[in-house]
CSV table of N, CA and C and ligand atoms in Angstrom, one decimal:
chain,number,residue,atom,x,y,z
A,1,MET,N,49.8,119.6,85.2
A,1,MET,CA,49.3,118.3,85.8
A,1,MET,C,50.4,117.6,86.4
A,2,SER,N,50.3,117.3,87.7
A,2,SER,CA,51.4,116.6,88.3
A,2,SER,C,51.2,115.1,88.2
A,3,ASP,N,52.2,114.4,88.5
A,3,ASP,CA,52.1,112.9,88.4
A,3,ASP,C,50.9,112.4,89.2
A,4,LYS,N,50.6,113.1,90.4
A,4,LYS,CA,49.5,112.6,91.3
A,4,LYS,C,48.2,112.6,90.6
A,5,ASP,N,48.0,113.5,89.6
A,5,ASP,CA,46.7,113.6,89.0
A,5,ASP,C,46.4,112.5,88.0
A,6,ILE,N,47.4,111.7,87.7
A,6,ILE,CA,47.1,110.7,86.7
A,6,ILE,C,46.3,109.5,87.3
A,7,ALA,N,45.2,109.4,86.8
A,7,ALA,CA,44.3,108.3,87.4
A,7,ALA,C,44.7,107.0,86.7
A,8,LEU,N,45.1,106.1,87.5
A,8,LEU,CA,45.5,104.8,86.9
A,8,LEU,C,44.2,104.0,86.7
A,9,LYS,N,44.0,103.6,85.5
A,9,LYS,CA,42.9,102.8,85.3
A,9,LYS,C,43.1,101.4,85.7
A,10,PRO,N,42.3,100.8,86.5
A,10,PRO,CA,42.5,99.4,86.9
A,10,PRO,C,42.4,98.5,85.7
A,11,LYS,N,43.4,97.7,85.6
A,11,LYS,CA,43.4,96.8,84.4
A,11,LYS,C,42.3,95.7,84.6
A,12,THR,N,41.3,95.8,83.8
A,12,THR,CA,40.3,94.8,84.0
A,12,THR,C,40.6,93.7,82.9
A,13,VAL,N,40.8,92.5,83.5
A,13,VAL,CA,41.1,91.4,82.6
A,13,VAL,C,39.8,90.7,82.3
A,14,THR,N,39.3,90.8,81.1
A,14,THR,CA,38.1,90.1,80.8
A,14,THR,C,38.4,88.8,80.2
A,15,LYS,N,38.0,87.8,80.9
A,15,LYS,CA,38.3,86.4,80.5
A,15,LYS,C,37.2,86.1,79.5
A,16,PRO,N,37.6,85.7,78.3
A,16,PRO,CA,36.5,85.3,77.3
A,16,PRO,C,35.9,84.0,77.8
A,17,LYS,N,34.6,84.1,77.9
A,17,LYS,CA,33.9,82.9,78.4
A,17,LYS,C,33.7,81.9,77.2
A,18,LEU,N,34.5,80.9,77.2
A,18,LEU,CA,34.4,79.9,76.1
A,18,LEU,C,33.5,78.8,76.6
A,19,GLU,N,32.3,78.7,75.9
A,19,GLU,CA,31.4,77.7,76.3
A,19,GLU,C,31.9,76.3,75.8
A,20,ARG,N,31.9,75.4,76.6
A,20,ARG,CA,32.3,74.0,76.2
A,20,ARG,C,31.3,73.5,75.1
A,21,PRO,N,31.8,73.0,74.0
A,21,PRO,CA,30.9,72.5,73.0
A,21,PRO,C,30.0,71.4,73.6
A,22,ARG,N,28.7,71.5,73.3
A,22,ARG,CA,27.8,70.5,73.9
A,22,ARG,C,28.2,69.1,73.3
A,23,LEU,N,28.1,68.1,74.2
A,23,LEU,CA,28.4,66.7,73.8
A,23,LEU,C,27.1,66.0,73.3
A,24,TYR,N,27.3,65.1,72.4
A,24,TYR,CA,26.2,64.4,71.8
A,24,TYR,C,26.3,62.9,72.1
A,25,LYS,N,25.2,62.2,72.4
A,25,LYS,CA,25.2,60.8,72.5
A,25,LYS,C,24.7,60.1,71.3
A,26,VAL,N,25.3,59.0,71.0
A,26,VAL,CA,24.8,58.2,69.8
A,26,VAL,C,23.9,57.1,70.4
A,27,ILE,N,22.7,57.1,70.0
A,27,ILE,CA,21.8,56.0,70.5
A,27,ILE,C,21.5,55.0,69.5
A,28,LEU,N,21.6,53.7,69.9
A,28,LEU,CA,21.3,52.6,69.0
A,28,LEU,C,19.9,52.1,69.3
A,29,TYR,N,19.1,51.9,68.3
A,29,TYR,CA,17.7,51.4,68.6
A,29,TYR,C,17.5,50.0,68.1
A,30,ASN,N,16.8,49.3,68.9
A,30,ASN,CA,16.5,47.9,68.5
A,30,ASN,C,15.4,47.8,67.4
A,31,ASP,N,15.5,46.8,66.6
A,31,ASP,CA,14.4,46.5,65.6
A,31,ASP,C,14.3,44.9,65.6
A,32,ASP,N,13.3,44.5,64.8
A,32,ASP,CA,13.1,43.0,64.8
A,32,ASP,C,13.8,42.3,63.6
A,33,TYR,N,14.5,43.1,62.8
A,33,TYR,CA,15.0,42.5,61.5
A,33,TYR,C,16.5,42.5,61.4
A,34,THR,N,17.2,43.5,61.9
A,34,THR,CA,18.7,43.5,61.7
A,34,THR,C,19.3,42.3,62.5
A,35,PRO,N,20.1,41.5,61.9
A,35,PRO,CA,20.7,40.4,62.7
A,35,PRO,C,21.7,40.9,63.8
A,36,ARG,N,21.7,40.2,64.9
A,36,ARG,CA,22.6,40.6,66.0
A,36,ARG,C,24.0,40.7,65.5
A,37,GLU,N,24.4,39.8,64.7
A,37,GLU,CA,25.8,39.7,64.3
A,37,GLU,C,26.2,41.0,63.5
A,38,PHE,N,25.2,41.4,62.6
A,38,PHE,CA,25.4,42.6,61.8
A,38,PHE,C,25.6,43.8,62.7
A,39,VAL,N,24.7,44.0,63.7
A,39,VAL,CA,24.8,45.1,64.6
A,39,VAL,C,26.2,45.1,65.3
A,40,THR,N,26.6,44.0,65.8
A,40,THR,CA,27.9,43.9,66.5
A,40,THR,C,29.0,44.3,65.5
A,41,VAL,N,29.0,43.9,64.3
A,41,VAL,CA,30.0,44.2,63.3
A,41,VAL,C,30.0,45.7,63.0
A,42,VAL,N,28.9,46.3,62.9
A,42,VAL,CA,28.8,47.7,62.6
A,42,VAL,C,29.4,48.5,63.8
A,43,LEU,N,29.1,48.1,65.0
A,43,LEU,CA,29.6,48.8,66.2
A,43,LEU,C,31.2,48.6,66.2
A,44,LYS,N,31.7,47.5,65.8
A,44,LYS,CA,33.1,47.3,65.8
A,44,LYS,C,33.8,48.2,64.7
A,45,VAL,N,33.2,48.1,63.5
A,45,VAL,CA,33.8,48.8,62.4
A,45,VAL,C,33.6,50.4,62.5
A,46,VAL,N,32.4,50.8,62.8
A,46,VAL,CA,32.2,52.3,62.8
A,46,VAL,C,32.7,52.9,64.1
A,47,PHE,N,32.4,52.3,65.2
A,47,PHE,CA,32.7,52.9,66.5
A,47,PHE,C,34.0,52.3,67.1
A,48,ARG,N,34.7,51.5,66.4
A,48,ARG,CA,36.0,50.9,66.8
A,48,ARG,C,35.9,50.2,68.2
A,49,MET,N,34.8,49.5,68.4
A,49,MET,CA,34.6,48.8,69.6
A,49,MET,C,35.2,47.4,69.5
A,50,SER,N,35.5,46.8,70.7
A,50,SER,CA,36.0,45.4,70.7
A,50,SER,C,34.7,44.5,70.4
A,51,ASN,N,35.0,43.3,70.1
A,51,ASN,CA,33.8,42.4,69.9
A,51,ASN,C,33.0,42.3,71.1
A,52,GLU,N,33.6,42.2,72.3
A,52,GLU,CA,32.9,42.1,73.5
A,52,GLU,C,32.0,43.4,73.8
A,53,ALA,N,32.6,44.5,73.6
A,53,ALA,CA,31.9,45.8,73.9
A,53,ALA,C,30.8,45.9,72.9
A,54,GLY,N,31.0,45.6,71.7
A,54,GLY,CA,30.0,45.7,70.6
A,54,GLY,C,28.8,44.8,70.9
A,55,TYR,N,29.2,43.6,71.3
A,55,TYR,CA,28.1,42.6,71.7
A,55,TYR,C,27.3,43.1,72.9
A,56,ARG,N,28.0,43.6,73.8
A,56,ARG,CA,27.3,44.1,75.1
A,56,ARG,C,26.3,45.2,74.7
A,57,VAL,N,26.8,46.2,73.9
A,57,VAL,CA,25.9,47.3,73.5
A,57,VAL,C,24.7,46.8,72.7
A,58,MET,N,25.0,45.9,71.8
A,58,MET,CA,24.0,45.4,70.9
A,58,MET,C,22.9,44.7,71.8
A,59,MET,N,23.4,43.9,72.7
A,59,MET,CA,22.4,43.1,73.6
A,59,MET,C,21.6,44.1,74.5
A,60,THR,N,22.2,45.2,74.9
A,60,THR,CA,21.5,46.2,75.7
A,60,THR,C,20.4,46.7,74.9
A,61,ALA,N,20.7,47.1,73.6
A,61,ALA,CA,19.6,47.7,72.8
A,61,ALA,C,18.5,46.6,72.5
A,62,HIS,N,19.0,45.4,72.3
A,62,HIS,CA,18.1,44.3,72.0
A,62,HIS,C,17.1,44.0,73.1
A,63,LYS,N,17.6,44.1,74.3
A,63,LYS,CA,16.8,43.8,75.5
A,63,LYS,C,16.0,45.0,76.0
A,64,LEU,N,16.6,46.2,76.0
A,64,LEU,CA,15.9,47.4,76.6
A,64,LEU,C,15.3,48.3,75.5
A,65,GLY,N,15.6,48.1,74.2
A,65,GLY,CA,15.0,48.9,73.2
A,65,GLY,C,16.0,49.9,72.6
A,66,SER,N,16.9,50.4,73.5
A,66,SER,CA,17.9,51.3,73.0
A,66,SER,C,19.2,51.2,73.9
A,67,ALA,N,20.3,51.8,73.4
A,67,ALA,CA,21.5,51.8,74.2
A,67,ALA,C,22.4,53.0,73.7
A,68,VAL,N,23.1,53.6,74.6
A,68,VAL,CA,24.0,54.6,74.3
A,68,VAL,C,25.3,53.9,73.8
A,69,VAL,N,25.7,54.3,72.6
A,69,VAL,CA,26.9,53.7,72.0
A,69,VAL,C,28.2,54.5,72.4
A,70,VAL,N,28.1,55.9,72.3
A,70,VAL,CA,29.2,56.7,72.6
A,70,VAL,C,28.7,58.1,72.9
A,71,VAL,N,29.5,58.9,73.6
A,71,VAL,CA,29.3,60.3,73.8
A,71,VAL,C,30.5,61.1,73.3
A,72,CYS,N,30.2,62.0,72.4
A,72,CYS,CA,31.3,62.7,71.7
A,72,CYS,C,30.8,64.0,71.1
A,73,ALA,N,31.7,64.7,70.3
A,73,ALA,CA,31.4,65.9,69.7
A,73,ALA,C,30.3,65.7,68.6
A,74,LYS,N,29.5,66.8,68.4
A,74,LYS,CA,28.3,66.7,67.5
A,74,LYS,C,28.7,66.2,66.1
A,75,ASP,N,29.7,66.7,65.5
A,75,ASP,CA,30.1,66.3,64.1
A,75,ASP,C,30.5,64.9,64.0
A,76,ILE,N,31.2,64.4,65.1
A,76,ILE,CA,31.7,63.0,65.1
A,76,ILE,C,30.4,62.1,65.2
A,77,ALA,N,29.6,62.5,66.2
A,77,ALA,CA,28.4,61.7,66.4
A,77,ALA,C,27.5,61.6,65.2
A,78,GLU,N,27.3,62.7,64.5
A,78,GLU,CA,26.5,62.7,63.3
A,78,GLU,C,27.1,61.9,62.1
A,79,THR,N,28.4,62.0,62.0
A,79,THR,CA,29.1,61.3,61.0
A,79,THR,C,29.0,59.8,61.2
A,80,LYS,N,29.2,59.4,62.5
A,80,LYS,CA,29.2,57.9,62.8
A,80,LYS,C,27.8,57.4,62.6
A,81,VAL,N,26.8,58.1,63.0
A,81,VAL,CA,25.4,57.7,62.8
A,81,VAL,C,25.1,57.5,61.3
A,82,ALA,N,25.6,58.4,60.4
A,82,ALA,CA,25.4,58.3,59.0
A,82,ALA,C,26.2,57.1,58.4
A,83,GLU,N,27.4,56.9,58.9
A,83,GLU,CA,28.2,55.7,58.4
A,83,GLU,C,27.5,54.4,58.8
A,84,ALA,N,27.1,54.3,60.0
A,84,ALA,CA,26.4,53.1,60.5
A,84,ALA,C,25.1,52.8,59.7
A,85,MET,N,24.3,53.9,59.5
A,85,MET,CA,23.0,53.7,58.9
A,85,MET,C,23.2,53.4,57.4
A,86,ASP,N,24.3,54.0,56.8
A,86,ASP,CA,24.6,53.7,55.4
A,86,ASP,C,24.9,52.2,55.2
A,87,LEU,N,25.7,51.7,56.1
A,87,LEU,CA,26.1,50.3,56.0
A,87,LEU,C,24.9,49.4,56.1
A,88,ALA,N,24.0,49.8,57.0
A,88,ALA,CA,22.7,49.0,57.2
A,88,ALA,C,21.9,49.1,56.0
A,89,LYS,N,21.7,50.3,55.4
A,89,LYS,CA,20.9,50.5,54.2
A,89,LYS,C,21.4,49.6,53.1
A,90,GLU,N,22.7,49.7,52.9
A,90,GLU,CA,23.4,48.9,51.8
A,90,GLU,C,23.1,47.4,51.9
A,91,ALA,N,23.0,47.0,53.2
A,91,ALA,CA,22.8,45.5,53.5
A,91,ALA,C,21.3,45.2,53.5
A,92,GLY,N,20.5,46.3,53.5
A,92,GLY,CA,19.0,46.1,53.4
A,92,GLY,C,18.4,45.9,54.8
A,93,PHE,N,19.0,46.5,55.8
A,93,PHE,CA,18.5,46.3,57.2
A,93,PHE,C,18.0,47.7,57.7
A,94,PRO,N,17.0,47.7,58.6
A,94,PRO,CA,16.4,49.0,59.0
A,94,PRO,C,17.1,49.5,60.3
A,95,LEU,N,18.3,49.2,60.5
A,95,LEU,CA,19.0,49.6,61.7
A,95,LEU,C,18.9,51.1,61.9
A,96,MET,N,18.6,51.5,63.1
A,96,MET,CA,18.4,53.0,63.4
A,96,MET,C,19.3,53.4,64.5
A,97,LEU,N,20.0,54.5,64.2
A,97,LEU,CA,20.8,55.2,65.3
A,97,LEU,C,20.5,56.7,65.2
A,98,LYS,N,20.6,57.4,66.3
A,98,LYS,CA,20.4,58.8,66.3
A,98,LYS,C,21.5,59.5,67.2
A,99,ALA,N,21.8,60.8,66.8
A,99,ALA,CA,22.7,61.6,67.6
A,99,ALA,C,21.8,62.6,68.4
A,100,GLU,N,21.9,62.6,69.7
A,100,GLU,CA,21.1,63.5,70.5
A,100,GLU,C,22.0,64.3,71.5
A,101,PRO,N,21.7,65.6,71.7
A,101,PRO,CA,22.5,66.3,72.7
A,101,PRO,C,22.3,65.8,74.1
A,102,GLU,N,23.4,65.8,74.8
A,102,GLU,CA,23.3,65.3,76.2
A,102,GLU,C,22.6,66.4,77.0
A,103,GLU,N,21.9,66.0,78.0
A,103,GLU,CA,21.2,67.1,78.9
A,103,GLU,C,22.3,67.8,79.7
B,1,TYC,N1,16.6,42.5,67.7
B,1,TYC,C1,17.4,42.1,66.7
B,1,TYC,C2,17.2,40.6,66.4
B,1,TYC,O1,16.8,39.9,67.3
B,1,TYC,C3,18.9,42.4,66.9
B,1,TYC,C4,19.2,43.8,67.2
B,1,TYC,C5,19.9,44.2,68.3
B,1,TYC,C6,18.8,44.8,66.2
B,1,TYC,C7,20.1,45.6,68.5
B,1,TYC,C8,19.0,46.1,66.4
B,1,TYC,O2,20.0,47.8,67.8
B,1,TYC,C9,19.7,46.5,67.6
B,1,TYC,N2,17.7,40.1,65.3
């Protein structure tokens, strides 16, 4: 077999397709019982928002029924939802948040 007979295999570089992890949005829902001040404090403590940002998001939920608090990884979104709802539960308020996948 001469050198000419050696068939060189084309090097196929297969790029692993890494799917970007899906992002989740945390939605805050309005209710008639949780005090505005409490909602604002929860947004500050759990989501590290400024007083102004927390107040704005709280008022958006208050007026429109719901508001997006943050968009982040699934585990973070679910942890924050649980933390916020635990604080509300301890205080006896029916505050509701949900983590939903982004379209
Ligand atoms: N609607 C509540 C009230 O008037 C305040 C509130 C705002 C509650 C936003 C929940 O996500 C909420 N006391």
